[in-house]
mmCIF file with all atom_site columns, C-alpha atoms in Angstrom:
data_model
loop_
_atom_site.group_PDB
_atom_site.id
_atom_site.type_symbol
_atom_site.label_atom_id
_atom_site.label_alt_id
_atom_site.label_comp_id
_atom_site.label_asym_id
_atom_site.label_entity_id
_atom_site.label_seq_id
_atom_site.pdbx_PDB_ins_code
_atom_site.Cartn_x
_atom_site.Cartn_y
_atom_site.Cartn_z
_atom_site.occupancy
_atom_site.B_iso_or_equiv
_atom_site.pdbx_formal_charge
_atom_site.auth_seq_id
_atom_site.auth_comp_id
_atom_site.auth_asym_id
_atom_site.auth_atom_id
_atom_site.pdbx_PDB_model_num
ATOM 1   C CA . MET A 1 1   ? 61.245 -196.671 30.045 1.00 96.00 ? 30  MET A CA 1
ATOM 2   C CA . LYS A 1 2   ? 58.030 -195.897 31.921 1.00 98.00 ? 31  LYS A CA 1
ATOM 3   C CA . LYS A 1 3   ? 54.739 -197.538 31.004 1.00 98.00 ? 32  LYS A CA 1
ATOM 4   C CA . ILE A 1 4   ? 51.427 -195.791 30.355 1.00 98.00 ? 33  ILE A CA 1
ATOM 5   C CA . ILE A 1 5   ? 48.015 -197.438 30.064 1.00 98.00 ? 34  ILE A CA 1
ATOM 6   C CA . VAL A 1 6   ? 45.306 -195.356 28.403 1.00 98.00 ? 35  VAL A CA 1
ATOM 7   C CA . PHE A 1 7   ? 41.594 -195.904 29.055 1.00 98.00 ? 36  PHE A CA 1
ATOM 8   C CA . ALA A 1 8   ? 39.295 -194.484 26.352 1.00 97.00 ? 37  ALA A CA 1
ATOM 9   C CA . SER A 1 9   ? 35.671 -194.959 25.299 1.00 95.00 ? 38  SER A CA 1
ATOM 10  C CA . GLY A 1 10  ? 35.423 -193.129 21.987 1.00 93.00 ? 39  GLY A CA 1
ATOM 11  C CA . SER A 1 11  ? 37.364 -191.769 19.048 1.00 94.00 ? 40  SER A CA 1
ATOM 12  C CA . GLY A 1 12  ? 40.750 -191.908 20.730 1.00 95.00 ? 41  GLY A CA 1
ATOM 13  C CA . SER A 1 13  ? 42.206 -188.699 19.322 1.00 96.00 ? 42  SER A CA 1
ATOM 14  C CA . ASN A 1 14  ? 43.773 -187.861 22.689 1.00 97.00 ? 43  ASN A CA 1
ATOM 15  C CA . ALA A 1 15  ? 45.005 -191.441 23.084 1.00 97.00 ? 44  ALA A CA 1
ATOM 16  C CA . GLU A 1 16  ? 46.661 -191.352 19.657 1.00 98.00 ? 45  GLU A CA 1
ATOM 17  C CA . ASN A 1 17  ? 48.192 -187.962 20.405 1.00 98.00 ? 46  ASN A CA 1
ATOM 18  C CA . ILE A 1 18  ? 49.725 -189.404 23.594 1.00 98.00 ? 47  ILE A CA 1
ATOM 19  C CA . ILE A 1 19  ? 50.969 -192.490 21.731 1.00 98.00 ? 48  ILE A CA 1
ATOM 20  C CA . THR A 1 20  ? 52.610 -190.348 19.028 1.00 98.00 ? 49  THR A CA 1
ATOM 21  C CA . TYR A 1 21  ? 54.101 -187.884 21.508 1.00 98.00 ? 50  TYR A CA 1
ATOM 22  C CA . PHE A 1 22  ? 55.818 -190.550 23.597 1.00 98.00 ? 51  PHE A CA 1
ATOM 23  C CA . LYS A 1 23  ? 57.112 -192.472 20.576 1.00 96.00 ? 52  LYS A CA 1
ATOM 24  C CA . LYS A 1 24  ? 59.378 -189.448 20.067 1.00 96.00 ? 53  LYS A CA 1
ATOM 25  C CA . THR A 1 25  ? 60.817 -189.596 23.598 1.00 95.00 ? 54  THR A CA 1
ATOM 26  C CA . GLU A 1 26  ? 62.833 -191.970 25.752 1.00 95.00 ? 55  GLU A CA 1
ATOM 27  C CA . ILE A 1 27  ? 60.628 -191.253 28.778 1.00 97.00 ? 56  ILE A CA 1
ATOM 28  C CA . ALA A 1 28  ? 57.660 -193.573 28.354 1.00 98.00 ? 57  ALA A CA 1
ATOM 29  C CA . ARG A 1 29  ? 55.495 -195.579 25.981 1.00 98.00 ? 58  ARG A CA 1
ATOM 30  C CA . VAL A 1 30  ? 51.788 -196.289 25.829 1.00 98.00 ? 59  VAL A CA 1
ATOM 31  C CA . VAL A 1 31  ? 51.835 -200.051 26.316 1.00 98.00 ? 60  VAL A CA 1
ATOM 32  C CA . SER A 1 32  ? 48.109 -200.807 26.243 1.00 98.00 ? 61  SER A CA 1
ATOM 33  C CA . ILE A 1 33  ? 44.727 -199.287 25.462 1.00 98.00 ? 62  ILE A CA 1
ATOM 34  C CA . PHE A 1 34  ? 41.746 -200.348 27.581 1.00 98.00 ? 63  PHE A CA 1
ATOM 35  C CA . THR A 1 35  ? 38.230 -199.647 26.296 1.00 97.00 ? 64  THR A CA 1
ATOM 36  C CA . ASN A 1 36  ? 34.695 -200.435 27.372 1.00 96.00 ? 65  ASN A CA 1
ATOM 37  C CA . ASN A 1 37  ? 33.380 -199.903 23.836 1.00 96.00 ? 66  ASN A CA 1
ATOM 38  C CA . ALA A 1 38  ? 33.921 -202.656 21.255 1.00 96.00 ? 67  ALA A CA 1
ATOM 39  C CA . ASN A 1 39  ? 33.054 -200.143 18.499 1.00 97.00 ? 68  ASN A CA 1
ATOM 40  C CA . ALA A 1 40  ? 35.325 -197.328 19.688 1.00 97.00 ? 69  ALA A CA 1
ATOM 41  C CA . LYS A 1 41  ? 37.539 -195.730 17.065 1.00 97.00 ? 70  LYS A CA 1
ATOM 42  C CA . VAL A 1 42  ? 40.395 -195.813 19.591 1.00 98.00 ? 71  VAL A CA 1
ATOM 43  C CA . ILE A 1 43  ? 40.778 -199.534 18.775 1.00 98.00 ? 72  ILE A CA 1
ATOM 44  C CA . GLY A 1 44  ? 41.778 -198.815 15.183 1.00 97.00 ? 73  GLY A CA 1
ATOM 45  C CA . ARG A 1 45  ? 44.108 -196.038 16.303 1.00 97.00 ? 74  ARG A CA 1
ATOM 46  C CA . ALA A 1 46  ? 45.832 -198.390 18.743 1.00 98.00 ? 75  ALA A CA 1
ATOM 47  C CA . GLU A 1 47  ? 46.138 -201.155 16.140 1.00 97.00 ? 76  GLU A CA 1
ATOM 48  C CA . LYS A 1 48  ? 47.711 -198.671 13.702 1.00 97.00 ? 77  LYS A CA 1
ATOM 49  C CA . HIS A 1 49  ? 50.485 -198.176 16.285 1.00 98.00 ? 78  HIS A CA 1
ATOM 50  C CA . GLN A 1 50  ? 50.700 -201.900 17.190 1.00 98.00 ? 79  GLN A CA 1
ATOM 51  C CA . ILE A 1 51  ? 49.478 -201.268 20.727 1.00 98.00 ? 80  ILE A CA 1
ATOM 52  C CA . PRO A 1 52  ? 47.512 -204.059 22.413 1.00 98.00 ? 81  PRO A CA 1
ATOM 53  C CA . VAL A 1 53  ? 43.852 -203.362 23.151 1.00 98.00 ? 82  VAL A CA 1
ATOM 54  C CA . GLU A 1 54  ? 41.834 -204.739 26.043 1.00 97.00 ? 83  GLU A CA 1
ATOM 55  C CA . ILE A 1 55  ? 38.054 -204.600 25.493 1.00 97.00 ? 84  ILE A CA 1
ATOM 56  C CA . PHE A 1 56  ? 35.897 -205.133 28.559 1.00 96.00 ? 85  PHE A CA 1
ATOM 57  C CA . SER A 1 57  ? 32.361 -204.715 29.860 1.00 93.00 ? 86  SER A CA 1
ATOM 58  C CA . LYS A 1 58  ? 31.287 -202.483 32.726 1.00 91.00 ? 87  LYS A CA 1
ATOM 59  C CA . ASN A 1 59  ? 30.872 -205.596 34.892 1.00 91.00 ? 88  ASN A CA 1
ATOM 60  C CA . GLU A 1 60  ? 34.396 -206.760 34.076 1.00 92.00 ? 89  GLU A CA 1
ATOM 61  C CA . LEU A 1 61  ? 35.715 -203.346 35.100 1.00 92.00 ? 90  LEU A CA 1
ATOM 62  C CA . LEU A 1 62  ? 33.998 -203.616 38.470 1.00 87.00 ? 91  LEU A CA 1
ATOM 63  C CA . GLU A 1 63  ? 35.250 -207.132 39.081 1.00 83.00 ? 92  GLU A CA 1
ATOM 64  C CA . HIS A 1 64  ? 38.881 -207.919 39.824 1.00 75.00 ? 93  HIS A CA 1
ATOM 65  C CA . ASN A 1 65  ? 39.954 -209.176 36.382 1.00 88.00 ? 94  ASN A CA 1
ATOM 66  C CA . ILE A 1 66  ? 40.683 -205.682 34.973 1.00 95.00 ? 95  ILE A CA 1
ATOM 67  C CA . LEU A 1 67  ? 42.707 -204.841 38.069 1.00 95.00 ? 96  LEU A CA 1
ATOM 68  C CA . GLN A 1 68  ? 44.641 -208.076 37.575 1.00 95.00 ? 97  GLN A CA 1
ATOM 69  C CA . LYS A 1 69  ? 45.351 -207.217 33.923 1.00 96.00 ? 98  LYS A CA 1
ATOM 70  C CA . ILE A 1 70  ? 46.578 -203.779 34.977 1.00 97.00 ? 99  ILE A CA 1
ATOM 71  C CA . GLN A 1 71  ? 48.783 -205.316 37.680 1.00 97.00 ? 100 GLN A CA 1
ATOM 72  C CA . LYS A 1 72  ? 50.399 -207.636 35.110 1.00 97.00 ? 101 LYS A CA 1
ATOM 73  C CA . ILE A 1 73  ? 51.392 -204.591 33.067 1.00 97.00 ? 102 ILE A CA 1
ATOM 74  C CA . ASP A 1 74  ? 52.586 -202.704 36.172 1.00 97.00 ? 103 ASP A CA 1
ATOM 75  C CA . PRO A 1 75  ? 52.092 -199.205 34.721 1.00 98.00 ? 104 PRO A CA 1
ATOM 76  C CA . ASP A 1 76  ? 53.768 -196.058 35.959 1.00 98.00 ? 105 ASP A CA 1
ATOM 77  C CA . LEU A 1 77  ? 50.675 -194.047 35.005 1.00 98.00 ? 106 LEU A CA 1
ATOM 78  C CA . ILE A 1 78  ? 47.062 -194.754 34.042 1.00 98.00 ? 107 ILE A CA 1
ATOM 79  C CA . VAL A 1 79  ? 45.581 -192.067 31.801 1.00 98.00 ? 108 VAL A CA 1
ATOM 80  C CA . LEU A 1 80  ? 41.853 -191.620 31.262 1.00 98.00 ? 109 LEU A CA 1
ATOM 81  C CA . ALA A 1 81  ? 41.408 -189.947 27.883 1.00 96.00 ? 110 ALA A CA 1
ATOM 82  C CA . GLY A 1 82  ? 37.718 -189.749 27.105 1.00 93.00 ? 111 GLY A CA 1
ATOM 83  C CA . PHE A 1 83  ? 36.845 -192.693 29.334 1.00 94.00 ? 112 PHE A CA 1
ATOM 84  C CA . LEU A 1 84  ? 33.179 -192.411 30.288 1.00 89.00 ? 113 LEU A CA 1
ATOM 85  C CA . LEU A 1 85  ? 32.723 -194.954 33.084 1.00 91.00 ? 114 LEU A CA 1
ATOM 86  C CA . LYS A 1 86  ? 33.316 -194.154 36.728 1.00 91.00 ? 115 LYS A CA 1
ATOM 87  C CA . PHE A 1 87  ? 36.692 -195.585 37.645 1.00 94.00 ? 116 PHE A CA 1
ATOM 88  C CA . PRO A 1 88  ? 36.475 -198.341 40.296 1.00 94.00 ? 117 PRO A CA 1
ATOM 89  C CA . GLU A 1 89  ? 37.757 -197.729 43.796 1.00 94.00 ? 118 GLU A CA 1
ATOM 90  C CA . ASN A 1 90  ? 39.684 -201.021 43.905 1.00 94.00 ? 119 ASN A CA 1
ATOM 91  C CA . ILE A 1 91  ? 41.933 -199.792 41.074 1.00 96.00 ? 120 ILE A CA 1
ATOM 92  C CA . ILE A 1 92  ? 42.212 -196.269 42.519 1.00 96.00 ? 121 ILE A CA 1
ATOM 93  C CA . GLU A 1 93  ? 43.318 -197.751 45.859 1.00 95.00 ? 122 GLU A CA 1
ATOM 94  C CA . GLN A 1 94  ? 46.038 -199.814 44.158 1.00 95.00 ? 123 GLN A CA 1
ATOM 95  C CA . TYR A 1 95  ? 47.372 -196.835 42.165 1.00 97.00 ? 124 TYR A CA 1
ATOM 96  C CA . PRO A 1 96  ? 47.145 -193.718 44.356 1.00 93.00 ? 125 PRO A CA 1
ATOM 97  C CA . HIS A 1 97  ? 48.274 -190.587 42.467 1.00 94.00 ? 126 HIS A CA 1
ATOM 98  C CA . LYS A 1 98  ? 48.965 -192.712 39.397 1.00 97.00 ? 127 LYS A CA 1
ATOM 99  C CA . ILE A 1 99  ? 45.618 -192.249 37.633 1.00 98.00 ? 128 ILE A CA 1
ATOM 100 C CA . ILE A 1 100 ? 44.826 -189.010 35.836 1.00 98.00 ? 129 ILE A CA 1
ATOM 101 C CA . ASN A 1 101 ? 41.906 -187.750 33.766 1.00 97.00 ? 130 ASN A CA 1
ATOM 102 C CA . ILE A 1 102 ? 41.363 -184.907 31.341 1.00 97.00 ? 131 ILE A CA 1
ATOM 103 C CA . HIS A 1 103 ? 38.091 -183.005 31.568 1.00 96.00 ? 132 HIS A CA 1
ATOM 104 C CA . PRO A 1 104 ? 36.903 -180.591 28.850 1.00 96.00 ? 133 PRO A CA 1
ATOM 105 C CA . ALA A 1 105 ? 35.947 -177.767 31.228 1.00 97.00 ? 134 ALA A CA 1
ATOM 106 C CA . LEU A 1 106 ? 37.433 -175.708 34.021 1.00 97.00 ? 135 LEU A CA 1
ATOM 107 C CA . LEU A 1 107 ? 36.634 -177.779 37.096 1.00 97.00 ? 136 LEU A CA 1
ATOM 108 C CA . PRO A 1 108 ? 34.915 -177.619 39.488 1.00 96.00 ? 137 PRO A CA 1
ATOM 109 C CA . ASN A 1 109 ? 32.420 -176.161 36.995 1.00 95.00 ? 138 ASN A CA 1
ATOM 110 C CA . TYR A 1 110 ? 30.697 -178.511 34.560 1.00 97.00 ? 139 TYR A CA 1
ATOM 111 C CA . GLY A 1 111 ? 31.926 -181.683 36.228 1.00 94.00 ? 140 GLY A CA 1
ATOM 112 C CA . GLY A 1 112 ? 30.180 -184.763 37.522 1.00 90.00 ? 141 GLY A CA 1
ATOM 113 C CA . LYS A 1 113 ? 28.071 -187.595 36.205 1.00 87.00 ? 142 LYS A CA 1
ATOM 114 C CA . GLY A 1 114 ? 26.726 -186.984 32.720 1.00 87.00 ? 143 GLY A CA 1
ATOM 115 C CA . MET A 1 115 ? 29.029 -184.038 32.090 1.00 91.00 ? 144 MET A CA 1
ATOM 116 C CA . TYR A 1 116 ? 31.164 -185.025 29.130 1.00 90.00 ? 145 TYR A CA 1
ATOM 117 C CA . GLY A 1 117 ? 31.733 -184.049 25.516 1.00 90.00 ? 146 GLY A CA 1
ATOM 118 C CA . MET A 1 118 ? 29.040 -182.032 23.797 1.00 95.00 ? 147 MET A CA 1
ATOM 119 C CA . HIS A 1 119 ? 26.874 -182.007 26.946 1.00 95.00 ? 148 HIS A CA 1
ATOM 120 C CA . ILE A 1 120 ? 29.476 -179.738 28.533 1.00 97.00 ? 149 ILE A CA 1
ATOM 121 C CA . HIS A 1 121 ? 29.984 -177.563 25.468 1.00 97.00 ? 150 HIS A CA 1
ATOM 122 C CA . ARG A 1 122 ? 26.222 -177.011 25.057 1.00 97.00 ? 151 ARG A CA 1
ATOM 123 C CA . ALA A 1 123 ? 25.888 -176.063 28.739 1.00 97.00 ? 152 ALA A CA 1
ATOM 124 C CA . ILE A 1 124 ? 28.785 -173.610 28.463 1.00 97.00 ? 153 ILE A CA 1
ATOM 125 C CA . VAL A 1 125 ? 27.255 -171.913 25.390 1.00 97.00 ? 154 VAL A CA 1
ATOM 126 C CA . ASN A 1 126 ? 23.753 -171.894 26.931 1.00 97.00 ? 155 ASN A CA 1
ATOM 127 C CA . ASN A 1 127 ? 25.150 -170.259 30.079 1.00 97.00 ? 156 ASN A CA 1
ATOM 128 C CA . LYS A 1 128 ? 26.945 -167.635 27.966 1.00 97.00 ? 157 LYS A CA 1
ATOM 129 C CA . GLU A 1 129 ? 30.305 -168.332 29.612 1.00 97.00 ? 158 GLU A CA 1
ATOM 130 C CA . LYS A 1 130 ? 33.127 -165.983 28.599 1.00 97.00 ? 159 LYS A CA 1
ATOM 131 C CA . GLU A 1 131 ? 35.800 -168.675 28.918 1.00 97.00 ? 160 GLU A CA 1
ATOM 132 C CA . THR A 1 132 ? 36.225 -172.399 29.211 1.00 98.00 ? 161 THR A CA 1
ATOM 133 C CA . GLY A 1 133 ? 39.158 -174.764 29.156 1.00 98.00 ? 162 GLY A CA 1
ATOM 134 C CA . ILE A 1 134 ? 40.559 -178.094 30.217 1.00 98.00 ? 163 ILE A CA 1
ATOM 135 C CA . SER A 1 135 ? 41.355 -179.599 33.583 1.00 98.00 ? 164 SER A CA 1
ATOM 136 C CA . ILE A 1 136 ? 43.805 -182.425 34.132 1.00 98.00 ? 165 ILE A CA 1
ATOM 137 C CA . HIS A 1 137 ? 43.287 -183.996 37.536 1.00 98.00 ? 166 HIS A CA 1
ATOM 138 C CA . TYR A 1 138 ? 44.003 -187.028 39.646 1.00 98.00 ? 167 TYR A CA 1
ATOM 139 C CA . VAL A 1 139 ? 41.196 -189.563 39.767 1.00 97.00 ? 168 VAL A CA 1
ATOM 140 C CA . ASN A 1 140 ? 39.480 -190.302 43.044 1.00 95.00 ? 169 ASN A CA 1
ATOM 141 C CA . GLU A 1 141 ? 36.257 -192.120 43.922 1.00 92.00 ? 170 GLU A CA 1
ATOM 142 C CA . HIS A 1 142 ? 34.043 -189.222 42.735 1.00 91.00 ? 171 HIS A CA 1
ATOM 143 C CA . TYR A 1 143 ? 33.490 -187.950 39.185 1.00 89.00 ? 172 TYR A CA 1
ATOM 144 C CA . ASP A 1 144 ? 35.824 -185.033 38.436 1.00 94.00 ? 173 ASP A CA 1
ATOM 145 C CA . GLU A 1 145 ? 36.658 -184.251 42.064 1.00 94.00 ? 174 GLU A CA 1
ATOM 146 C CA . GLY A 1 146 ? 40.301 -185.352 42.287 1.00 96.00 ? 175 GLY A CA 1
ATOM 147 C CA . ALA A 1 147 ? 43.072 -182.831 42.915 1.00 97.00 ? 176 ALA A CA 1
ATOM 148 C CA . ILE A 1 148 ? 43.636 -180.578 39.910 1.00 98.00 ? 177 ILE A CA 1
ATOM 149 C CA . ILE A 1 149 ? 47.083 -180.868 38.352 1.00 98.00 ? 178 ILE A CA 1
ATOM 150 C CA . PHE A 1 150 ? 46.750 -178.360 35.509 1.00 98.00 ? 179 PHE A CA 1
ATOM 151 C CA . GLN A 1 151 ? 44.225 -176.095 33.833 1.00 98.00 ? 180 GLN A CA 1
ATOM 152 C CA . ALA A 1 152 ? 44.346 -174.091 30.605 1.00 98.00 ? 181 ALA A CA 1
ATOM 153 C CA . ASN A 1 153 ? 41.662 -171.696 29.497 1.00 97.00 ? 182 ASN A CA 1
ATOM 154 C CA . VAL A 1 154 ? 40.412 -170.187 26.264 1.00 98.00 ? 183 VAL A CA 1
ATOM 155 C CA . ALA A 1 155 ? 38.236 -167.136 25.665 1.00 98.00 ? 184 ALA A CA 1
ATOM 156 C CA . LEU A 1 156 ? 34.781 -167.522 24.179 1.00 98.00 ? 185 LEU A CA 1
ATOM 157 C CA . THR A 1 157 ? 32.713 -165.102 22.126 1.00 96.00 ? 186 THR A CA 1
ATOM 158 C CA . ASP A 1 158 ? 28.987 -164.662 21.674 1.00 95.00 ? 187 ASP A CA 1
ATOM 159 C CA . GLU A 1 159 ? 29.375 -166.288 18.249 1.00 97.00 ? 188 GLU A CA 1
ATOM 160 C CA . ASP A 1 160 ? 30.751 -169.560 19.669 1.00 97.00 ? 189 ASP A CA 1
ATOM 161 C CA . THR A 1 161 ? 28.629 -172.673 19.210 1.00 97.00 ? 190 THR A CA 1
ATOM 162 C CA . PRO A 1 162 ? 29.011 -175.990 21.006 1.00 97.00 ? 191 PRO A CA 1
ATOM 163 C CA . GLU A 1 163 ? 30.935 -177.179 17.935 1.00 97.00 ? 192 GLU A CA 1
ATOM 164 C CA . THR A 1 164 ? 33.406 -174.277 17.954 1.00 98.00 ? 193 THR A CA 1
ATOM 165 C CA . VAL A 1 165 ? 33.861 -174.700 21.711 1.00 98.00 ? 194 VAL A CA 1
ATOM 166 C CA . ALA A 1 166 ? 34.650 -178.384 21.084 1.00 97.00 ? 195 ALA A CA 1
ATOM 167 C CA . GLU A 1 167 ? 37.306 -177.370 18.530 1.00 97.00 ? 196 GLU A CA 1
ATOM 168 C CA . LYS A 1 168 ? 38.918 -174.928 20.963 1.00 98.00 ? 197 LYS A CA 1
ATOM 169 C CA . ILE A 1 169 ? 38.947 -177.550 23.715 1.00 97.00 ? 198 ILE A CA 1
ATOM 170 C CA . HIS A 1 170 ? 40.422 -180.156 21.381 1.00 96.00 ? 199 HIS A CA 1
ATOM 171 C CA . GLU A 1 171 ? 43.306 -177.812 20.564 1.00 97.00 ? 200 GLU A CA 1
ATOM 172 C CA . LEU A 1 172 ? 44.037 -177.334 24.273 1.00 98.00 ? 201 LEU A CA 1
ATOM 173 C CA . GLU A 1 173 ? 43.885 -181.090 24.905 1.00 97.00 ? 202 GLU A CA 1
ATOM 174 C CA . GLN A 1 174 ? 46.221 -181.908 22.027 1.00 97.00 ? 203 GLN A CA 1
ATOM 175 C CA . LYS A 1 175 ? 48.753 -179.283 23.116 1.00 97.00 ? 204 LYS A CA 1
ATOM 176 C CA . HIS A 1 176 ? 48.808 -179.758 26.876 1.00 98.00 ? 205 HIS A CA 1
ATOM 177 C CA . PHE A 1 177 ? 47.836 -183.342 27.773 1.00 98.00 ? 206 PHE A CA 1
ATOM 178 C CA . PRO A 1 178 ? 51.015 -185.111 26.612 1.00 98.00 ? 207 PRO A CA 1
ATOM 179 C CA . GLU A 1 179 ? 53.216 -182.394 28.127 1.00 98.00 ? 208 GLU A CA 1
ATOM 180 C CA . ILE A 1 180 ? 51.523 -182.683 31.526 1.00 98.00 ? 209 ILE A CA 1
ATOM 181 C CA . ILE A 1 181 ? 51.803 -186.483 31.401 1.00 98.00 ? 210 ILE A CA 1
ATOM 182 C CA . GLN A 1 182 ? 55.522 -186.093 30.753 1.00 98.00 ? 211 GLN A CA 1
ATOM 183 C CA . THR A 1 183 ? 55.867 -183.675 33.680 1.00 97.00 ? 212 THR A CA 1
ATOM 184 C CA . ILE A 1 184 ? 54.110 -186.142 36.002 1.00 97.00 ? 213 ILE A CA 1
ATOM 185 C CA . LEU A 1 185 ? 56.303 -189.036 34.849 1.00 97.00 ? 214 LEU A CA 1
ATOM 186 C CA . GLU A 1 186 ? 59.460 -186.989 35.395 1.00 95.00 ? 215 GLU A CA 1
ATOM 187 C CA . GLN A 1 187 ? 58.620 -186.159 39.035 1.00 90.00 ? 216 GLN A CA 1
#
């Protein structure tokens, strides 16, 4: 059985979706949730599924102790699901092509520092985009610049608001993210 670590900073809806998806398979399990936010809702979601949670500060992430905790788990894949900190190069170097991220836009557009969540959705509506989507990509040393693994798009209308865009994106994330993780683990 393969092991997945999920890093999340917020509500954890994608993390819980991944947990639930893999509980129904013999492929992998989410074995730990790592978060930089002691108040993140992902903690309660993980506890509901009896999954250990590691809470850490930004400084701890940049030092070697988070890398050491990851190495003890020896994951097959590290999944960033709404994780807002830049991922450290020392971990990326130890796990080449084993760290993926989901981004709520069609990269390379609307990527980079500060581009997350409602910031992206507002920018997309303000720019009157006709479509948006999700990008699942490998993590490298730059925000949202790793090789793209998968993209899915959705049409937008003039009536869309940042909130309706967020709902459309959430549907894409819930449908595709676990499936793409499974595909990567089966390679």
